[in-house]
Short mmCIF file of C-alpha atoms in Angstrom, two decimals:
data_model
loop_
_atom_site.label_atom_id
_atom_site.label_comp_id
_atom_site.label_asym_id
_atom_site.label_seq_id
_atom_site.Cartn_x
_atom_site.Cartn_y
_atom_site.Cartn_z
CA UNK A 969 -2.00 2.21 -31.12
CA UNK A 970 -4.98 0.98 -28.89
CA UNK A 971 -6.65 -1.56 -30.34
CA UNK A 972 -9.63 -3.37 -28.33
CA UNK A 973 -11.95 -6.33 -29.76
CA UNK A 974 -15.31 -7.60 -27.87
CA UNK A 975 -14.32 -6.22 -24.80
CA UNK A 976 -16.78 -6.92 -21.79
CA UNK A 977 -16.38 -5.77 -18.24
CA UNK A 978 -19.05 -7.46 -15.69
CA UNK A 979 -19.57 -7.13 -11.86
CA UNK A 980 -21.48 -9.87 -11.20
CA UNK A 981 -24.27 -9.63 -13.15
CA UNK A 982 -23.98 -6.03 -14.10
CA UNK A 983 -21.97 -5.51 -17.49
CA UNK A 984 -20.06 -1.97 -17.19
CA UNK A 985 -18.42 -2.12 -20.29
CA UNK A 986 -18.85 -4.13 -23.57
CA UNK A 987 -17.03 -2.95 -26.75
CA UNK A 988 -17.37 -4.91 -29.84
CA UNK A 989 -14.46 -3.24 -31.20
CA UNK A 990 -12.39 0.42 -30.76
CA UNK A 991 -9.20 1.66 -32.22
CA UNK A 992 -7.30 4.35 -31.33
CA UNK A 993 -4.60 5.11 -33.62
CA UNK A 994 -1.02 6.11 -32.30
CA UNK A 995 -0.84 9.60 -31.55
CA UNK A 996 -4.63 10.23 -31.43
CA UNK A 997 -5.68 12.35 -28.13
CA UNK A 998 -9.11 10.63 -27.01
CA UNK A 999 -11.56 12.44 -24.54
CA UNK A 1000 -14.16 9.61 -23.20
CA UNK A 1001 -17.06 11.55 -21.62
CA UNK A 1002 -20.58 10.09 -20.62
CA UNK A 1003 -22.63 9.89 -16.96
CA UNK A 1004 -21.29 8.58 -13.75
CA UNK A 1005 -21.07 4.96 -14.06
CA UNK A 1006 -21.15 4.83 -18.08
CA UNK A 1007 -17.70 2.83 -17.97
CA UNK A 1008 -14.94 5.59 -18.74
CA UNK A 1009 -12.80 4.71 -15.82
CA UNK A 1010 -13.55 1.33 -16.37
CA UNK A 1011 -11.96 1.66 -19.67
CA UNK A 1012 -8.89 3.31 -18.64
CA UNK A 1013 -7.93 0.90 -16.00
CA UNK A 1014 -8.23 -1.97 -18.60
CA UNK A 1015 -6.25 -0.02 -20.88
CA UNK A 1016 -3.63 0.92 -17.78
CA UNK A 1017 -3.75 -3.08 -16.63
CA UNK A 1018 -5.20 -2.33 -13.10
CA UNK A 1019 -7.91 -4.68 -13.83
CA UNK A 1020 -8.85 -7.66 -16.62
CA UNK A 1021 -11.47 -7.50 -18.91
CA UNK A 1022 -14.20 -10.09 -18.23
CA UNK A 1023 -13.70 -11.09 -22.21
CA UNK A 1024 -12.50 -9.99 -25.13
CA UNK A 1025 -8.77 -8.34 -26.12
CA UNK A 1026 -7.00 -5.43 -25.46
CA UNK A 1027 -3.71 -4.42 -27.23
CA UNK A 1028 -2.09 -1.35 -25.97
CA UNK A 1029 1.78 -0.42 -26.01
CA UNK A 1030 3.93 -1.35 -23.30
CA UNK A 1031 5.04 1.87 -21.79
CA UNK A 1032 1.74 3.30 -20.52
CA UNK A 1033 0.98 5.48 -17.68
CA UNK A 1034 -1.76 6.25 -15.92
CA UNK A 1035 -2.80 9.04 -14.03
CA UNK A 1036 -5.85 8.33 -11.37
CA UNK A 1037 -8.99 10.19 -10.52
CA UNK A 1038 -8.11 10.66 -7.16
CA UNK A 1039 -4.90 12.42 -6.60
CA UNK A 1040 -2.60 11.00 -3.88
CA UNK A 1041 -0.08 13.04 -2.05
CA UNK A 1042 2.71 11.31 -1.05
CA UNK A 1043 5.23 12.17 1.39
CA UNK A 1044 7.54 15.26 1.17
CA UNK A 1045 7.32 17.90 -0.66
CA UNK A 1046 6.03 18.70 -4.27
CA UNK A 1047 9.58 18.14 -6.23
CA UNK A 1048 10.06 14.63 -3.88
CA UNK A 1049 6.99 13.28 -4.96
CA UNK A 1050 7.95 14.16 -8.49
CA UNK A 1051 11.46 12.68 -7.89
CA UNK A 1052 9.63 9.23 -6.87
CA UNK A 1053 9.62 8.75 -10.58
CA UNK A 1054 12.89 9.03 -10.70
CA UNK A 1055 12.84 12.25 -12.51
CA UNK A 1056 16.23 14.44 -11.77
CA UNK A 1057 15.47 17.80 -9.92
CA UNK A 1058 15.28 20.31 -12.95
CA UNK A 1059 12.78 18.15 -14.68
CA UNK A 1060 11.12 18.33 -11.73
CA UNK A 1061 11.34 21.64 -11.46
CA UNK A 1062 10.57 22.43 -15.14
CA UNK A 1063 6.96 20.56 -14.67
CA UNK A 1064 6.16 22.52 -11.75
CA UNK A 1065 6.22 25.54 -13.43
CA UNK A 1066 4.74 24.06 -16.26
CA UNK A 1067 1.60 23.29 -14.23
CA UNK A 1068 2.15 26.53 -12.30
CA UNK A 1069 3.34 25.02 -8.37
CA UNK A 1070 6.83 26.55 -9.20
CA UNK A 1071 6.08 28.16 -5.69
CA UNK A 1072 4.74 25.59 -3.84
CA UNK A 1073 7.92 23.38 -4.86
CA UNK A 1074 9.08 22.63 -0.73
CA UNK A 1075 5.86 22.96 0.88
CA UNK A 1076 3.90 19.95 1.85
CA UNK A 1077 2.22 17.66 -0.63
CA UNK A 1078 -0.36 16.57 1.80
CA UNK A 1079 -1.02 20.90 2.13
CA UNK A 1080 -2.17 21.36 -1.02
CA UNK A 1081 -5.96 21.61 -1.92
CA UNK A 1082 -7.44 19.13 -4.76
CA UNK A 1083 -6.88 21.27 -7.72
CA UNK A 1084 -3.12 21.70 -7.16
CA UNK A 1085 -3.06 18.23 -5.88
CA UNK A 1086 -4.52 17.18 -9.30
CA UNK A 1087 -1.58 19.13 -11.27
CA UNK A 1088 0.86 17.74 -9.47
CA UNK A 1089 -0.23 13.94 -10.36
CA UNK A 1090 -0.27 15.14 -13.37
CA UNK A 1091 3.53 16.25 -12.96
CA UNK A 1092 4.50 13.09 -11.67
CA UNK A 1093 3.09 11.74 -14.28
CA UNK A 1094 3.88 13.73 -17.13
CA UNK A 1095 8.13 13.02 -15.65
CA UNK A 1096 7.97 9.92 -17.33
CA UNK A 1097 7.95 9.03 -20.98
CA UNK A 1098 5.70 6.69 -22.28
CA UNK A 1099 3.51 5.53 -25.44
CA UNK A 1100 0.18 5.75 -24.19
CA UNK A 1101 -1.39 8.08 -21.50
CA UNK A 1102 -4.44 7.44 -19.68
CA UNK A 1103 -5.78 10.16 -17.23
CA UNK A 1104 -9.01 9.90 -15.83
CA UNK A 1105 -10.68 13.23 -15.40
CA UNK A 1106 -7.51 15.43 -15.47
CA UNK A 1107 -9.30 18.85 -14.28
CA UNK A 1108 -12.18 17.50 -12.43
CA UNK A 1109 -10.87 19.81 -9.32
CA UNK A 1110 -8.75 22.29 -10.93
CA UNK A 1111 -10.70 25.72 -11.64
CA UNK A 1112 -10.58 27.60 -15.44
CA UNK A 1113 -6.74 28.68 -14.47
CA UNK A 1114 -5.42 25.48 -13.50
CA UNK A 1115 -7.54 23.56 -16.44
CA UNK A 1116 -6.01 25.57 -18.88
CA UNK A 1117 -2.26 25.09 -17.80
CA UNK A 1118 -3.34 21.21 -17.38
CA UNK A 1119 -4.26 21.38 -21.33
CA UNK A 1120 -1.37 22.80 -22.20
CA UNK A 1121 0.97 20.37 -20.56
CA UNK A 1122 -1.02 17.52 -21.77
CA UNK A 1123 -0.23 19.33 -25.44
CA UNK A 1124 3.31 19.82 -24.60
CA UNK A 1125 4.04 16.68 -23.76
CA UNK A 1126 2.21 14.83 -26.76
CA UNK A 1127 3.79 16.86 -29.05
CA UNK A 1128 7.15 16.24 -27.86
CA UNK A 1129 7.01 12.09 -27.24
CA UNK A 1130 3.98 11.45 -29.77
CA UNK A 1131 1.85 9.14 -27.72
CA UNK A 1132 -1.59 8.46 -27.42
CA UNK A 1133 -3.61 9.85 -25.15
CA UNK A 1134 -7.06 8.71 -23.65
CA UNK A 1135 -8.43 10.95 -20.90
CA UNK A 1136 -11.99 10.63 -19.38
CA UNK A 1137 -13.92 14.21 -18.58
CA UNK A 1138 -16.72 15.74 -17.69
CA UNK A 1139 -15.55 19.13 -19.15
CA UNK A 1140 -16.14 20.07 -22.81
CA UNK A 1141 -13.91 22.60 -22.91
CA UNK A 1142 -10.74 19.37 -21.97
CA UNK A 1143 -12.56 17.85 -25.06
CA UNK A 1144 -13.07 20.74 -27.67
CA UNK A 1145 -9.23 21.96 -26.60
CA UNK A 1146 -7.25 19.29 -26.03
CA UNK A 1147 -9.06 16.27 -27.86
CA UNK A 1148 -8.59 15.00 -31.29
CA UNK A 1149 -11.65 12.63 -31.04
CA UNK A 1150 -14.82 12.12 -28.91
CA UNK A 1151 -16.06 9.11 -27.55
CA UNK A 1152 -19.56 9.41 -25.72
CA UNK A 1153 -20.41 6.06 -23.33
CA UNK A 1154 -23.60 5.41 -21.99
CA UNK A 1155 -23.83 2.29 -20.04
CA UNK A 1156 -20.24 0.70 -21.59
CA UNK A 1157 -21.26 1.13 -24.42
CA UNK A 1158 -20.49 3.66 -27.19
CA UNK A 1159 -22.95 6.10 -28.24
CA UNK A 1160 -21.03 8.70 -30.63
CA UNK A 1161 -17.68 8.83 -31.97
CA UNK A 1162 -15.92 11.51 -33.77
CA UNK A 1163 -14.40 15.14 -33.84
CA UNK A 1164 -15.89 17.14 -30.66
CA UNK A 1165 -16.78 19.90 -32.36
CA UNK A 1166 -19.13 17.57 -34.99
CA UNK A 1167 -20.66 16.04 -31.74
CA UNK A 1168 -21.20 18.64 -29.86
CA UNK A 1169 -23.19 20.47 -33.06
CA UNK A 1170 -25.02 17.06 -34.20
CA UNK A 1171 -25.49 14.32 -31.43
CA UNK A 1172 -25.72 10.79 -32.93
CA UNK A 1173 -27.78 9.92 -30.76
CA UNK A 1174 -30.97 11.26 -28.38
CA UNK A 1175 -28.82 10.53 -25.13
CA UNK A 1176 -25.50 12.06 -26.58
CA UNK A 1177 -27.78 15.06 -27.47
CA UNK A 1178 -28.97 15.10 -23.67
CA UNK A 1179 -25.22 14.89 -22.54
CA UNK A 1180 -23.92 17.02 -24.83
CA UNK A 1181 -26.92 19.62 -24.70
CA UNK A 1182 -25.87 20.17 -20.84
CA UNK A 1183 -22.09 20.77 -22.03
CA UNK A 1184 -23.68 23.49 -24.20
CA UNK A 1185 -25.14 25.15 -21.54
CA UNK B 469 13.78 -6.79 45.41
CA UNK B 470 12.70 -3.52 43.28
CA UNK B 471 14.02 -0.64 45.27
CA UNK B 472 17.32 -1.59 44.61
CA UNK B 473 16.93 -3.96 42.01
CA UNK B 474 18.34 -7.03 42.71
CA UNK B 475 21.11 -9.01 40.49
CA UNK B 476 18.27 -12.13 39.71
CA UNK B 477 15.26 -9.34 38.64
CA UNK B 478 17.17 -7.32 36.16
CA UNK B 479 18.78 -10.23 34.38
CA UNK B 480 15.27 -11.79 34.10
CA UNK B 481 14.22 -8.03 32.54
CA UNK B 482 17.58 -8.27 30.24
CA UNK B 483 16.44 -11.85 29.31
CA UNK B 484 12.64 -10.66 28.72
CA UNK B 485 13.69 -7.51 26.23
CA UNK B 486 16.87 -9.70 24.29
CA UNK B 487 14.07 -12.27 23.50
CA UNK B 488 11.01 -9.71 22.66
CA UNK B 489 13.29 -7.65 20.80
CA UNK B 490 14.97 -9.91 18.53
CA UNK B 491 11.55 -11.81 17.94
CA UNK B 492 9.72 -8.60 16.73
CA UNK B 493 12.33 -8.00 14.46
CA UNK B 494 12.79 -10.49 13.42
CA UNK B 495 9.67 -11.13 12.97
CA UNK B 496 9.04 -7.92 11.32
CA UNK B 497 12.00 -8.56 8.80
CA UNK B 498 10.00 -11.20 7.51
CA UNK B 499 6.41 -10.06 7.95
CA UNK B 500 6.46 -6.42 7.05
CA UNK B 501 7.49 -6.98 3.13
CA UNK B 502 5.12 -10.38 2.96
CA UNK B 503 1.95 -8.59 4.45
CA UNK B 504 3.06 -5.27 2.01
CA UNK B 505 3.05 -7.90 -0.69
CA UNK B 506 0.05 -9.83 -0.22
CA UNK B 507 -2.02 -6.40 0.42
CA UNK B 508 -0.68 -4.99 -2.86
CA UNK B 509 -0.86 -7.84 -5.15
CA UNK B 510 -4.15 -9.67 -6.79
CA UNK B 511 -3.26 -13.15 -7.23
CA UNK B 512 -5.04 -16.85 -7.29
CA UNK B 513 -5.24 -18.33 -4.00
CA UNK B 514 -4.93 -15.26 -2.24
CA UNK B 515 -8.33 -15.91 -0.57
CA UNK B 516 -7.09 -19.02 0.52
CA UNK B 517 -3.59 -17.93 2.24
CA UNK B 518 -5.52 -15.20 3.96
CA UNK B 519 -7.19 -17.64 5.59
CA UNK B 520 -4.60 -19.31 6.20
CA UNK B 521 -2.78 -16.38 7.91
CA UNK B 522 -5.72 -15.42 10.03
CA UNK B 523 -5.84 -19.06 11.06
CA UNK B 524 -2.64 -18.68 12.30
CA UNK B 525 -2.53 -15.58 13.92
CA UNK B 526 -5.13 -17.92 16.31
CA UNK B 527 -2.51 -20.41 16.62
CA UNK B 528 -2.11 -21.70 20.71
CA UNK B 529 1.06 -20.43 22.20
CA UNK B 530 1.54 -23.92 23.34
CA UNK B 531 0.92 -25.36 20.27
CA UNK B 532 4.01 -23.25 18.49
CA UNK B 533 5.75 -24.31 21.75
CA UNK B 534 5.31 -28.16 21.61
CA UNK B 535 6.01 -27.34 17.53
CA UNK B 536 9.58 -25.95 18.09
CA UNK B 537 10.21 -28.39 21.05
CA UNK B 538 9.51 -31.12 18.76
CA UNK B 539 11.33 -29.35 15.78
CA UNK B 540 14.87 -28.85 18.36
CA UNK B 541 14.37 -31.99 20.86
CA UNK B 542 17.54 -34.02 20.77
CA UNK B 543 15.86 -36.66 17.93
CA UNK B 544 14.09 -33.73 16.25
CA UNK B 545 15.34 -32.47 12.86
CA UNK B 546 16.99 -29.69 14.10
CA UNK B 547 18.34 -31.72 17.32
CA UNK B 548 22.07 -31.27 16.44
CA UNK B 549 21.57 -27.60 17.00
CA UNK B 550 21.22 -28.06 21.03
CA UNK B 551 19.35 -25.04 21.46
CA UNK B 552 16.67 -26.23 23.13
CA UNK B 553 16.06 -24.13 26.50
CA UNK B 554 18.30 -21.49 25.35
CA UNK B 555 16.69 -17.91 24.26
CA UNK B 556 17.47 -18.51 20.76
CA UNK B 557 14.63 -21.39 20.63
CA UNK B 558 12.62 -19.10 22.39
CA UNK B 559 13.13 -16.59 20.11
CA UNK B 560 12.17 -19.25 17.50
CA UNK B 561 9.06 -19.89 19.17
CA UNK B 562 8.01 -16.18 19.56
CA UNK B 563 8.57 -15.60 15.79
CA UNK B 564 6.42 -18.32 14.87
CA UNK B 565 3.93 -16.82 16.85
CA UNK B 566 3.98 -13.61 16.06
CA UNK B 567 4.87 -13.82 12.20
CA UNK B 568 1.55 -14.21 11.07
CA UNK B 569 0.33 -11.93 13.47
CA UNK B 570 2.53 -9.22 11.68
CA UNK B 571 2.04 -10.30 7.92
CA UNK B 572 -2.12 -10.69 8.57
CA UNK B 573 -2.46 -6.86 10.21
CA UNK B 574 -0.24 -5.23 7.83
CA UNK B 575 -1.75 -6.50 4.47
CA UNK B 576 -5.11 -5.92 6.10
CA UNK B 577 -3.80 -2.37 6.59
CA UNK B 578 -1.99 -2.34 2.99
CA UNK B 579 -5.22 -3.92 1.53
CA UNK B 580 -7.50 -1.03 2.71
CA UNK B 581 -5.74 1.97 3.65
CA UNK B 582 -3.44 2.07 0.69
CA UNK B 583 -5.30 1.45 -2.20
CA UNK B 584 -5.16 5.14 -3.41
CA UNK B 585 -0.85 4.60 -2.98
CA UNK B 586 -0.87 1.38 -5.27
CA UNK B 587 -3.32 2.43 -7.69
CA UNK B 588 -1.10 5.73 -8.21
CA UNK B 589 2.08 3.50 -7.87
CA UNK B 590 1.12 0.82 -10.50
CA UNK B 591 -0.49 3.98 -12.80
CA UNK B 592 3.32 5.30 -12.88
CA UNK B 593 4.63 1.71 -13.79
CA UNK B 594 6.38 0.67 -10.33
CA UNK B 595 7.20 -2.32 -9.78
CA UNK B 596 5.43 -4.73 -7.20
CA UNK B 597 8.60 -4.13 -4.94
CA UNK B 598 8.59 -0.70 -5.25
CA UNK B 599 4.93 0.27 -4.74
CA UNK B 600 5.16 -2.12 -1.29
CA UNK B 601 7.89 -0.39 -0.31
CA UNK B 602 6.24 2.94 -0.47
CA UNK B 603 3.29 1.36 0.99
CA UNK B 604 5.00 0.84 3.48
CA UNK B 605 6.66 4.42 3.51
CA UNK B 606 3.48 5.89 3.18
CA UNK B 607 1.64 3.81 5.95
CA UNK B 608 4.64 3.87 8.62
CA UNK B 609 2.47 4.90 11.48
CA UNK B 610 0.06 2.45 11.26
CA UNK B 611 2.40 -0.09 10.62
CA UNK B 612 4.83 0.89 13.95
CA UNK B 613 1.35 -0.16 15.36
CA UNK B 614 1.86 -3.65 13.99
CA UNK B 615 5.30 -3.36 15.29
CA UNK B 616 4.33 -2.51 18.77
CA UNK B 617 1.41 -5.40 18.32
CA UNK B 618 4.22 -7.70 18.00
CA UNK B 619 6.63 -6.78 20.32
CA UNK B 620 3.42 -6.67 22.86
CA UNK B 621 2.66 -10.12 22.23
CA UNK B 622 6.44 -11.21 22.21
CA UNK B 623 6.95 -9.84 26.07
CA UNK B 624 3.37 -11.07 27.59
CA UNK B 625 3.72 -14.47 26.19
CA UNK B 626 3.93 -17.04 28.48
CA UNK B 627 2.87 -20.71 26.92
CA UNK B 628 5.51 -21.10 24.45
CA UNK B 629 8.61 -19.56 25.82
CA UNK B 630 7.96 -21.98 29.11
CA UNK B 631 7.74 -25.38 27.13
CA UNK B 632 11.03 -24.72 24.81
CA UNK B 633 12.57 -22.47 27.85
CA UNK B 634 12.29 -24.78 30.08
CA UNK B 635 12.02 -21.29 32.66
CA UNK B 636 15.76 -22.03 34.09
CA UNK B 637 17.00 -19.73 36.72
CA UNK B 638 19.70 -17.36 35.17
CA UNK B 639 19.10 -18.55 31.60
CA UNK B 640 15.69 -18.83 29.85
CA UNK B 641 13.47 -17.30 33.26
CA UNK B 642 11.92 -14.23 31.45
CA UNK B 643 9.37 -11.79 33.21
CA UNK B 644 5.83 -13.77 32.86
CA UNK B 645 7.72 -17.21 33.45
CA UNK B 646 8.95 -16.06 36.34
CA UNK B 647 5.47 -14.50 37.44
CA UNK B 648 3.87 -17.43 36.99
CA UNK B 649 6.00 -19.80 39.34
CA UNK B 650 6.45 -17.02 42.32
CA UNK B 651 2.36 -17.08 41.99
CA UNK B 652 2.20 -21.21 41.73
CA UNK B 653 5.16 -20.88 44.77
CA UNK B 654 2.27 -18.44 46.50
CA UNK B 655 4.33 -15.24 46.80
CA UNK B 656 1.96 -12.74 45.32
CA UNK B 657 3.55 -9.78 46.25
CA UNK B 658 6.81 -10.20 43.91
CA UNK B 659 4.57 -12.13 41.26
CA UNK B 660 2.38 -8.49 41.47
CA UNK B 661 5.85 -6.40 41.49
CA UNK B 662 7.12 -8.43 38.71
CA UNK B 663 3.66 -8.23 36.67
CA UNK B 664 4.21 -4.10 37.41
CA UNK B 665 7.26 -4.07 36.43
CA UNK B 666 6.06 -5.62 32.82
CA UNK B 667 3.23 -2.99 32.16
CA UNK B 668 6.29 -0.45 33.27
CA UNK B 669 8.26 -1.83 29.85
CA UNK B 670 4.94 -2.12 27.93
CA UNK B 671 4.52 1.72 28.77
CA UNK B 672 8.00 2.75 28.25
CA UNK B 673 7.95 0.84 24.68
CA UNK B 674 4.95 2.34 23.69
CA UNK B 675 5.49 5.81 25.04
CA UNK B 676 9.04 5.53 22.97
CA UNK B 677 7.11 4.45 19.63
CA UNK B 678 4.71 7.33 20.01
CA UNK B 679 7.11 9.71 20.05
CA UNK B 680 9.17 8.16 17.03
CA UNK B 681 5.90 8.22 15.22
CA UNK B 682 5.03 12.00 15.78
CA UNK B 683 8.39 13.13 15.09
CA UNK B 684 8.39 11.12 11.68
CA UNK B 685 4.35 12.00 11.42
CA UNK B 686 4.74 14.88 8.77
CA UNK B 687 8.17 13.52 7.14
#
């Protein structure tokens, strides 16, 4: 269980995030959409303890993994920078053809282009158990193939460890599929809560309706 | 004196390389993992030791020289040792040097170039430990750079190795000791073949690391 009370994020002057109060129960799967720069990634690292919140509290579980926007390719090959997790070499190989780089096992992290990249954080990820899973923007480079193998992992892998998971996207389709509950944020703060599908066909608000109206398109 | 080398000129070289080598690593033993951890790791005062570091990456040759001679003179703390103008103080003077030199470049490097490595390290739960060492894994090249930094400042020094050296014939005399009293002694010419003979090593070294570094490049 996530539970967060008057939670504020500031740079300087500018306040990125500020959350009176949020709970996400255990189990829950979480999309966070919103613009650039409306505080989702904020949120996550708070929740993954990469940063502190300027005020406020934040309660999350203590096994907690976090997958980041930018995919990093380590070196060696794809099962290697699985292994760095300590994984043993079937579960390694198990998650590569989970996320479909089965073939690509040997070759080259640093080789692969963003979308597979993407998959394979998530592999390295996804190696490890844990209670709560933050991923911030999970299919932002993988095309309608990849996204939908990244979904079902995701899935997978809830179902079988029952943790929480809180994943930041631009895609509506990660949200409608994969997500129990939406959370629209427009300038840190929240503008609509609930089941996707009830927010995608009645907006809470005139900006979610903007947002959401371009997801419809 | 070159052409064949004679017995004086290639135990000065032997003298140069036991001392540069053993400095850098030394040196590198202790700076590599500090640097890694300071470039990975937010915590208070971390402004402060940075300048700190910086500061003494600055610090006078001489200075660290009259430090250590003061630190192994015969009524200095360390005066029971006797190993003043032996290579092992000089060694001690080198990694004083060239410590901060190697902590300040490599958590400048961690700092900036790695911050994609520790933010996917710490998002898979690694420890502090852990995500420096594969900062440093993942950052080799530019750290052999630091290495070579090192071990280029180790072999062209000249302040500090002379005051706790003492630059004795046959013992301490290392390559840019020994250039600088054949040029205060006015014989140019073997000061020159000597100073050659330096940028020779530097080459060689360099050359070497290279090489290491392309072989390892796609590892």
């Amino acid at each position: 269980m996530v539970e967060i009370r008057n939670l504020k994020k500031r740079y300087g002057e500018r306040t990125v995030l500020d959350l009176p109060q949020l709970t996400i129960a255990q189990g829950e799967t979480v999309a966070l959409a919103g613009a650039n720069g409306s505080g989702k990634t904020t949120l996550l690292r708070i929740l993954a303890g990469l940063i502190k919140a300027t005020a406020g509290t934040v309660e999350t579980p203590e096994q907690k993994l976090y997958m980041p926007q930018q995919a990093y390719a380590f070196r060696g090959d794809l099962r290697r920078n699985i292994q760095l997790t300590r994984a043993d070499r079937a579960e390694a190989d198990r998650l590569l053809q989970q996320l479909g780089l089965d073939h690509l096992s040997e070759k080259k992290a640093t080789s692969l282009s963003g979308g597979e990249l993407q998959r394979l954080s998530l592999c390295r990820v996804l190696s490890q158990d844990c209670a709560l899973l933050l991923l911030d923007e999970p299919t932002s480079a993988c095309d309608a193939a990849g996204a939908a193998l990244v979904v079902k992992a995701i899935e997978a892998y809830r179902a079988a460890c029952g943790c929480t998971v809180v994943m930041s996207t631009h895609s509506p389709a990660l949200a409608l599929h994969a997500a129990d509950r939406l959370i629209v944020l427009n300038g840190g703060n929240v503008e609509a809560d609930g089941a996707p599908e009830a927010i995608l066909a009645n907006p809470e608000t005139q900006w979610a309706k903007s947002f959401t109206a371009g997801w419809k398109l | 004196m070159l052409f064949p080398p004679d017995k004086e000129l290639l135990q000065i070289i032997g003298v140069t390389l036991r001392m540069s080598f053993f400095s850098t690593v030394i040196s590198c033993l202790i700076g590599l993992p500090l640097g890694a951890l300071i470039g990975s790791k937010s915590f208070r005062g971390k402004a402060f030791l940075k300048k700190l570091i910086h500061t003494l990456m600055g610090l006078p040759p001489v200075v660290a020289g009259l430090i250590v001679y003061m630190l192994f003179t015969h009524y200095g703390p360390f005066g029971r040792l006797q190993m003043l103008f032996t290579v092992r103080v000089m060694v001690v003077a080198q990694v004083l040097l060239i410590t901060p030199v190697v902590i300040g470049l490599s958590s400048s490097f961690i700092e900036s170039a790695s911050k994609p490595v520790i933010e996917t390290a710490r998002g898979l739960g690694f420890s502090g430990v852990r995500t420096a060492a594969l900062c440093i894994r993942e950052g080799r090249s530019s750290l052999f750079s630091v290495v070579l930094n090192a071990f280029g400042r180790s072999i062209a020094e000249v302040g500090a190795v002379s005051i706790v050296g003492g630059n004795i014939q046959w013992k301490t005399r290392v390559m840019t000791t020994a250039i600088m009293l054949e040029t205060n002694k006015g014989k140019f010419s073997f000061a020159l073949a000597l100073g050659i003979i330096l940028l020779l090593i530097a080459f060689a070294v360099n050359a070497l690391a290279s090489f290491i570094v392309k072989e390892h490049a796609d590892g």
